[in-house]
Each structure stands twice: as C-alpha cells, then as structure tokens.
C-alpha cells in the first residue's frame, strides 16, 4: 500500500556511500528485495521489467552481494533498460533507501509515488565491476499512499539487496504485511494466494473476506462457492504449516448499499442477511479447522454505532465525506486491530511475520491515513507488547 505538496523539495538529501552503509532501522518495505522468490518463468516475484523484446533482465545465481540471487539488467536498445518493484503502500515521511549495484555504464535509482504519478530520480551513479552500496535519503510528500522503486540502466547492471526503511524507526519484532486488495472477492484471493501470501513466507495469516462476495453486485459469489473458496485457502495455508486466523465479515449500513447497488440484487436476502450468513460459514470453518476466530460481525453490531452519525465506525458523510456504509474509519480499524491482538494473546500465538489477507477493508479504504489501516495498527500494537 499520494501527493500534494510534491512540487516542494521532495528529495531532502542524497548521498553515495561506498562499502557498508548505515541504514535506517525498521522493517524493509521493498517486496522481494533480494530476488530470492521467483515466478514460474524464473523472474523475481513482485518486480516488473519493461521492453522485454529489446532489453534483457535475468536472475543470476552466482556472485550475489547478499543471499543467493542477483538481477542482471542489460540495455540492448536505444533507450535505457528499466526494472521496478511492484507498487507497495508507503506513508508520507522521511526514508532511506539502499541497494547494491555493479556493472558498466550508468544506473539511476528512482522512486515513483502515486497519485498523481511522479517519478523522483534519486541518484545516478557510474558503475564499476565491484559492488557498491548506493544509499539515498528522501522524503515522501504529504498525501502519498503508494510507491515503487525503479532502476534505469544505460549499460549493464547487477542489482541486489534493495532496502527501504523509515528513517529513524525502531526495529520491529513482529512484521505485519498488508495483502489487502480493493474489490477482491474469494475467487480473487485464491488467485493471489501464491504471489501475495505464500511468497512472503509468513508464519501466520489473518483472513478477512466476504464483503464483495455478498454485497458487491458486480462480484457476487454464491454461499456454497464462498465456503469452498475459503476452505481451499485455509487448507492450502495449513498444509504449509501456516497458522490461520479467521474474521467474520463486518455488517454494513444498508441504506447506503441500496443506493449504490440495484436493490433487486438483494432478493430474497438483504445485504446484512447475506453478510450474517457469510459469517456463519466463517464460524463453521474456524471450528472445523481449529482456527482462532475474531467475530467482527458481533463487535461492530454491538459497539460500532453503524449509521449516519460521526460516531459510526463505518464511513459516512459525517465522518469521512463519503456515502459508503461498508468501510471502517480510523476508530473502527483500531477496534479490529485490538480484537486481533486480543485473539492472538488468547490463542497463545507469538507470530514473527503476519500476512493480513483480504479485500479493501484489509487494505484500509476509509482510513484517513495509511497508518490507520488495521494491519498497520496491529503491527504497532504487537511491537509495543
């Protein structure tokens, strides 16, 4: 998981260091930073390469600066070769980026922020046949929510060990990865399971799914298939010795849903009747597979003040300037994080790496700031303990 004020000096400072660089502490935010996880074609997961028909990018398993693999990018056309990471969440603030480079010609390290899209060239370096650590400090502008790291190559470059950390942040004992994706139903989650969950090597996955399956008229999933999809996700994870925590879908504010979707879609069951039945399926699967359960349905029903006032845990014009009725606002996400933390403690779970897997509610739509999403608040909570 931007902008405004990006016209000001977005890059505060930049420097090229040789040898070991002093990195900012905290969790590395770059996906698959050492190119260790590969797709079926042997290309690094969560990285993109452009102009494949002209230039070349290959994984090399010899001579890496760290780990086993390096990525070799070679320009064969008139334009620079370009490789970048997938887009990842990033909040405004000061960061330090570091990566290992060697080769011939020049390489330019870039950071693209979204939206509107703006690419910041952070540093251009002359490459040699010896590894050098390129370290750059920069500031992500206000309202930024996503970014991607890129490297432009004018000759041939070996790239390894990309790192991006919050400058001055404390180290984390428990890492929480936000693998929420807006609009996803249970079919979409099945499609993303390998690339967005298993590739992260978590010891624990928190699964929240069902809102789009039940109340999004463009992405409906029948109850039986919803149950089958969830069970397939659960069994796949458990077969990999990954602990699974389940959450029931949260209730919605029906007047808003019926304004945004054709009321005929909700015949014979109302939006909340469908969500409640989905929750029953989740409870059934939790019991069957021995998964810890967080009952968000009951939590929001009893305490969420769902409606049109500013006190509602769901977004509305009074608290989020949107006729929403599905996505929580900051206080609602805080309650989800608190409930998950309590459930983990009760179950005796002491995870080191968690993937929060789900749709836009996991992603954090409705939060005023990225750090208000439940995965971010959960990471803060777990690392305070």
Coordinates of C-alpha atoms in Angstrom, one line a residue:
X1 CA 0.0 0.0 0.0
X2 CA -0.2 10.1 -2.6
X3 CA 0.8 13.6 -3.0
X4 CA 0.2 17.1 -2.9
X5 CA 3.0 19.3 -1.9
X6 CA 5.1 17.1 -4.1
X7 CA 6.3 20.1 -6.0
X8 CA 8.3 21.2 -3.0
X9 CA 11.8 19.6 -2.5
X10 CA 10.7 16.0 -2.4
X11 CA 14.3 14.8 -2.2
X12 CA 15.8 16.3 1.0
X13 CA 19.2 14.8 0.7
X14 CA 21.1 12.2 -1.3
X15 CA 24.4 10.6 -0.9
X16 CA 26.5 7.8 -2.5
X17 CA 28.4 5.7 0.0
X18 CA 31.0 3.0 -0.7
X19 CA 31.1 -0.1 1.3
X20 CA 28.7 -0.8 4.2
X21 CA 26.0 1.8 4.5
X22 CA 24.3 2.8 7.8
X23 CA 20.7 2.0 7.1
X24 CA 17.7 3.4 8.9
X25 CA 16.2 0.9 11.3
X26 CA 12.7 -0.7 11.0
X27 CA 11.2 -3.1 8.5
X28 CA 12.4 -3.3 4.9
X29 CA 9.4 -2.1 2.8
X30 CA 10.7 -3.4 -0.6
X31 CA 9.0 -6.5 -1.8
X32 CA 11.3 -9.5 -2.6
X33 CA 14.4 -7.3 -2.0
X34 CA 17.0 -9.9 -2.8
X35 CA 15.2 -11.5 -5.8
X36 CA 15.1 -14.8 -4.0
X37 CA 11.4 -15.6 -4.8
X38 CA 10.8 -16.4 -8.5
X39 CA 7.8 -17.0 -10.7
X40 CA 7.3 -20.0 -12.9
X41 CA 9.4 -18.3 -15.6
X42 CA 12.3 -17.7 -13.3
X43 CA 11.7 -13.9 -12.9
X44 CA 11.6 -12.3 -9.5
X45 CA 8.1 -12.1 -8.0
X46 CA 6.8 -8.6 -7.3
X47 CA 9.2 -7.0 -9.9
X48 CA 8.4 -5.7 -13.4
X49 CA 10.7 -5.4 -16.4
X50 CA 9.9 -3.3 -19.4
X51 CA 10.8 -3.7 -23.1
X52 CA 11.5 -7.4 -22.7
X53 CA 11.6 -7.8 -26.5
X54 CA 14.6 -5.4 -26.7
X55 CA 16.5 -5.4 -23.4
X56 CA 17.4 -8.3 -21.0
X57 CA 16.8 -9.0 -17.3
X58 CA 17.8 -12.3 -15.9
X59 CA 18.4 -13.8 -12.4
X60 CA 22.0 -14.9 -11.8
X61 CA 22.7 -17.4 -9.1
X62 CA 26.4 -16.6 -8.7
X63 CA 28.3 -13.7 -7.2
X64 CA 25.3 -12.1 -5.4
X65 CA 26.1 -9.3 -2.9
X66 CA 23.7 -10.9 -0.4
X67 CA 21.7 -14.1 -0.4
X68 CA 21.8 -16.4 -3.5
X69 CA 20.4 -14.3 -6.4
X70 CA 21.1 -11.0 -8.2
X71 CA 19.2 -9.4 -11.0
X72 CA 21.2 -8.6 -14.1
X73 CA 19.7 -5.9 -16.3
X74 CA 21.2 -5.1 -19.8
X75 CA 20.3 -2.4 -22.2
X76 CA 20.2 -3.6 -25.8
X77 CA 18.1 -0.8 -27.3
X78 CA 18.5 3.0 -27.8
X79 CA 16.6 3.7 -24.6
X80 CA 17.6 2.9 -21.0
X81 CA 16.6 -0.5 -19.7
X82 CA 14.2 -0.2 -16.7
X83 CA 13.2 -2.5 -13.9
X84 CA 11.0 -1.6 -11.0
X85 CA 9.3 -3.2 -8.0
X86 CA 5.6 -3.7 -7.7
X87 CA 3.7 -0.8 -6.1
X88 CA 3.7 -1.0 -2.3
X89 CA 2.0 1.0 0.5
X90 CA 4.0 4.0 1.7
X91 CA 3.1 6.8 4.0
X92 CA 4.5 10.3 3.9
X93 CA 7.7 10.8 5.8
X94 CA 11.5 10.5 5.6
X95 CA 13.1 7.3 4.3
X96 CA 16.4 5.9 3.5
X97 CA 16.9 3.6 0.5
X98 CA 19.9 1.4 -0.1
X99 CA 20.8 -1.1 -2.8
X100 CA 23.9 -2.9 -4.2
X101 CA 25.0 -2.1 -7.7
X102 CA 27.8 -3.1 -10.0
X103 CA 28.4 -3.4 -13.8
X104 CA 29.2 -0.9 -16.6
X105 CA 27.7 2.3 -17.8
X106 CA 25.3 4.3 -15.5
X107 CA 22.4 3.4 -13.3
X108 CA 19.7 5.8 -12.0
X109 CA 17.8 4.9 -8.8
X110 CA 14.2 6.2 -8.9
X111 CA 11.2 6.3 -6.7
X112 CA 7.7 6.7 -8.2
X113 CA 4.9 7.9 -6.0
X114 CA 1.2 7.7 -6.7
X115 CA -1.3 9.6 -7.3
X116 CA -0.8 11.7 -9.4
X117 CA 2.2 9.7 -10.6
X118 CA 5.5 11.4 -10.1
X119 CA 8.9 9.8 -10.6
X120 CA 11.7 11.1 -8.5
X121 CA 15.3 10.4 -9.8
X122 CA 17.2 10.0 -6.6
X123 CA 20.7 9.3 -7.7
X124 CA 22.7 8.4 -10.9
X125 CA 25.9 6.5 -10.4
X126 CA 28.8 5.3 -12.6
X127 CA 29.0 1.5 -12.3
X128 CA 32.2 -0.5 -11.8
X129 CA 32.9 -4.2 -11.7
X130 CA 32.9 -4.1 -7.9
X131 CA 29.7 -3.9 -5.7
X132 CA 28.9 -0.5 -4.3
X133 CA 26.2 0.5 -1.9
X134 CA 24.1 3.3 -3.1
X135 CA 22.3 5.0 -0.2
X136 CA 19.9 7.8 -0.6
X137 CA 17.7 9.7 1.9
X138 CA 14.5 11.2 0.7
X139 CA 11.1 12.5 1.8
X140 CA 7.8 11.1 0.6
X141 CA 5.4 14.1 0.2
X142 CA 2.2 14.7 2.0
X143 CA -0.9 12.6 1.0
X144 CA 1.3 9.9 -0.5
X145 CA 0.0 6.3 -0.1
X146 CA 1.9 4.1 -2.6
X147 CA 5.3 4.0 -4.3
X148 CA 7.6 1.7 -6.3
X149 CA 11.4 1.5 -6.6
X150 CA 13.0 1.6 -10.0
X151 CA 16.4 1.3 -11.6
X152 CA 17.3 2.7 -15.1
X153 CA 20.3 1.2 -16.7
X154 CA 22.3 2.7 -19.6
X155 CA 24.7 -0.3 -19.9
X156 CA 24.6 -3.5 -17.8
X157 CA 23.9 -3.6 -14.1
X158 CA 23.8 -6.2 -11.4
X159 CA 21.2 -5.3 -8.7
X160 CA 20.9 -6.8 -5.3
X161 CA 19.7 -6.3 -1.7
X162 CA 17.3 -3.4 -2.2
X163 CA 16.2 -1.9 1.1
X164 CA 13.8 0.9 2.1
X165 CA 13.2 1.8 5.7
X166 CA 11.6 4.6 7.7
X167 CA 14.4 6.8 8.7
X168 CA 14.9 6.6 12.5
X169 CA 12.2 4.0 13.0
X170 CA 12.6 1.4 15.8
X171 CA 13.3 -2.2 14.7
X172 CA 10.2 -4.4 14.6
X173 CA 10.0 -7.8 16.3
X174 CA 6.7 -8.7 14.6
X175 CA 6.3 -7.9 10.9
X176 CA 2.8 -7.4 9.5
X177 CA 2.3 -7.4 5.7
X178 CA -0.8 -5.7 4.3
X179 CA -2.0 -8.0 1.5
X180 CA -5.4 -6.4 1.1
X181 CA -6.6 -5.5 -2.4
X182 CA -9.7 -3.4 -3.1
X183 CA -12.6 -5.1 -4.8
X184 CA -11.4 -8.6 -4.2
X185 CA -13.8 -11.5 -3.6
X186 CA -12.9 -15.0 -2.6
X187 CA -12.0 -16.0 -6.2
X188 CA -9.5 -13.1 -6.4
X189 CA -7.9 -14.1 -3.1
X190 CA -7.4 -17.7 -4.4
X191 CA -5.7 -16.2 -7.5
X192 CA -3.4 -14.1 -5.3
X193 CA -2.6 -16.7 -2.7
X194 CA 0.8 -17.8 -4.1
X195 CA 2.1 -14.4 -5.2
X196 CA 0.9 -12.3 -2.3
X197 CA 0.8 -14.6 0.7
X198 CA 2.9 -17.8 0.3
X199 CA 5.7 -15.7 -1.3
X200 CA 6.0 -13.7 1.9
X201 CA 6.8 -16.9 4.0
X202 CA 4.6 -15.9 6.9
X203 CA 4.0 -18.0 10.0
X204 CA 0.5 -16.5 10.4
X205 CA -2.2 -15.4 8.1
X206 CA -5.3 -13.3 9.1
X207 CA -8.1 -13.9 6.6
X208 CA -11.0 -11.4 6.1
X209 CA -13.2 -11.9 3.1
X210 CA -16.8 -11.8 2.1
X211 CA -18.0 -8.2 1.7
X212 CA -17.6 -8.2 -2.1
X213 CA -18.8 -11.8 -2.3
X214 CA -22.1 -10.8 -0.6
X215 CA -22.9 -7.1 -1.3
X216 CA -20.9 -6.1 -4.4
X217 CA -23.4 -6.7 -7.2
X218 CA -20.5 -6.8 -9.7
X219 CA -18.6 -9.5 -7.8
X220 CA -21.2 -11.9 -6.3
X221 CA -20.2 -15.4 -5.1
X222 CA -22.8 -18.0 -4.1
X223 CA -22.7 -19.1 -0.5
X224 CA -21.6 -22.7 -1.3
X225 CA -18.7 -21.5 -3.6
X226 CA -17.7 -18.9 -1.0
X227 CA -17.3 -21.6 1.6
X228 CA -15.4 -23.8 -0.9
X229 CA -13.0 -21.0 -1.8
X230 CA -12.3 -20.1 1.8
X231 CA -11.7 -23.7 2.7
X232 CA -9.3 -24.1 -0.2
X233 CA -7.4 -21.0 1.1
X234 CA -7.3 -22.4 4.7
X235 CA -6.2 -25.9 3.7
X236 CA -3.5 -24.6 1.4
X237 CA -2.1 -22.4 4.2
X238 CA -2.3 -25.1 6.8
X239 CA -0.6 -27.6 4.5
X240 CA 2.3 -25.1 4.5
X241 CA 2.3 -25.1 8.3
X242 CA 1.0 -21.6 8.4
X243 CA -1.4 -20.6 11.2
X244 CA -4.7 -19.2 10.1
X245 CA -6.9 -16.7 11.9
X246 CA -10.3 -16.1 10.5
X247 CA -12.5 -13.0 10.8
X248 CA -16.2 -12.7 10.1
X249 CA -17.3 -10.0 7.7
X250 CA -18.5 -6.8 9.3
X251 CA -22.1 -5.6 8.9
X252 CA -22.9 -2.7 6.5
X253 CA -25.2 0.3 6.6
X254 CA -27.9 -0.9 4.3
X255 CA -29.5 2.4 3.2
X256 CA -26.1 3.4 1.6
X257 CA -25.7 -0.1 0.0
X258 CA -29.1 0.1 -1.6
X259 CA -28.3 3.5 -3.1
X260 CA -25.1 2.2 -4.6
X261 CA -26.4 -1.2 -5.9
X262 CA -29.6 -2.4 -7.5
X263 CA -32.0 -3.3 -4.7
X264 CA -33.2 -6.2 -6.8
X265 CA -29.8 -7.9 -6.3
X266 CA -30.7 -8.3 -2.6
X267 CA -33.7 -10.6 -3.1
X268 CA -34.6 -12.6 -1.1
X269 CA -31.8 -11.7 1.4
X270 CA -30.9 -8.2 2.5
X271 CA -27.3 -7.0 2.5
X272 CA -26.8 -7.7 6.2
X273 CA -28.7 -11.0 6.0
X274 CA -26.1 -12.1 3.4
X275 CA -23.2 -10.9 5.4
X276 CA -24.5 -12.6 8.5
X277 CA -24.9 -15.9 6.7
X278 CA -21.3 -15.5 5.4
X279 CA -20.2 -15.0 9.0
X280 CA -21.9 -18.3 9.9
X281 CA -19.9 -20.0 7.2
X282 CA -16.7 -18.5 8.6
X283 CA -17.5 -19.6 12.1
X284 CA -18.2 -23.1 10.8
X285 CA -14.8 -23.3 9.0
X286 CA -13.0 -21.9 12.1
X287 CA -14.4 -24.7 14.2
X288 CA -13.7 -27.3 11.6
X289 CA -10.1 -26.4 11.0
X290 CA -9.3 -25.2 14.6
X291 CA -8.6 -21.6 13.5
X292 CA -8.8 -18.8 16.1
X293 CA -11.8 -16.6 15.3
X294 CA -12.3 -12.8 15.5
X295 CA -16.1 -12.1 15.4
X296 CA -16.1 -8.7 13.8
X297 CA -19.8 -9.1 13.0
X298 CA -20.8 -9.1 16.7
X299 CA -18.2 -6.5 17.6
X300 CA -19.5 -4.0 15.0
X301 CA -23.1 -4.8 15.6
X302 CA -22.9 -4.3 19.4
X303 CA -20.4 -1.4 19.6
X304 CA -20.0 0.1 16.1
X305 CA -22.9 2.7 16.2
X306 CA -23.5 1.9 12.5
X307 CA -25.4 4.7 10.9
X308 CA -25.1 8.3 9.7
X309 CA -23.5 10.0 12.8
X310 CA -19.9 10.9 13.1
X311 CA -19.6 8.3 15.9
X312 CA -20.2 5.4 13.4
X313 CA -17.3 3.0 12.9
X314 CA -18.2 2.9 9.2
X315 CA -17.5 5.7 6.8
X316 CA -20.3 8.2 6.1
X317 CA -20.6 11.8 5.1
X318 CA -20.3 12.9 8.7
X319 CA -17.0 11.2 9.5
X320 CA -15.5 10.6 6.1
X321 CA -17.3 12.7 3.5
X322 CA -18.5 9.6 1.6
X323 CA -21.8 7.7 1.2
X324 CA -20.0 4.4 2.0
X325 CA -21.5 2.2 4.7
X326 CA -19.0 -0.6 4.1
X327 CA -15.5 0.5 5.0
X328 CA -14.5 1.4 8.6
X329 CA -12.9 4.7 9.6
X330 CA -9.9 5.0 11.8
X331 CA -11.6 4.1 15.1
X332 CA -13.2 1.1 13.5
X333 CA -9.9 -0.1 12.2
X334 CA -8.4 0.4 15.6
X335 CA -11.0 -1.9 17.1
X336 CA -10.2 -4.6 14.6
X337 CA -6.5 -4.4 15.4
X338 CA -7.3 -4.5 19.1
X339 CA -9.6 -7.5 18.7
X340 CA -7.0 -9.4 16.6
X341 CA -4.3 -8.7 19.2
X342 CA -6.5 -10.0 22.0
X343 CA -7.4 -13.1 20.0
X344 CA -3.8 -13.8 19.4
X345 CA -3.0 -13.5 23.1
X346 CA -5.9 -15.7 24.0
X347 CA -4.8 -18.4 21.5
X348 CA -1.2 -18.2 22.7
X349 CA 0.1 -17.1 19.3
X350 CA 3.5 -15.4 19.1
X351 CA 4.0 -14.7 15.4
X352 CA 7.1 -13.2 13.8
X353 CA 5.6 -12.5 10.4
X354 CA 1.9 -12.0 9.7
X355 CA 0.2 -11.5 6.4
X356 CA -3.2 -9.8 6.6
X357 CA -5.1 -11.2 3.5
X358 CA -8.3 -9.7 2.3
X359 CA -10.1 -7.0 0.3
X360 CA -10.4 -3.2 0.7
X361 CA -11.2 -3.5 4.4
X362 CA -7.8 -5.1 5.0
X363 CA -6.2 -2.6 2.6
X364 CA -7.6 0.2 4.6
X365 CA -10.1 2.1 2.4
X366 CA -11.9 4.5 4.6
X367 CA -8.9 5.3 6.8
X368 CA -7.9 9.0 6.8
X369 CA -4.2 8.0 6.7
X370 CA -2.4 4.7 5.6
X371 CA -1.2 4.2 9.2
X372 CA -4.9 3.9 10.4
X373 CA -5.4 0.6 8.5
X374 CA -5.8 -2.4 10.8
X375 CA -2.6 -4.1 9.7
X376 CA -0.5 -1.0 10.4
X377 CA -2.2 -0.5 13.8
X378 CA -1.8 -4.2 14.6
X379 CA 1.9 -4.1 13.9
X380 CA 2.3 -1.1 16.2
X381 CA 0.3 -2.9 18.9
X382 CA 2.2 -6.2 18.7
X383 CA 5.6 -4.4 18.8
X384 CA 4.5 -2.4 21.9
X385 CA 3.9 -5.6 23.8

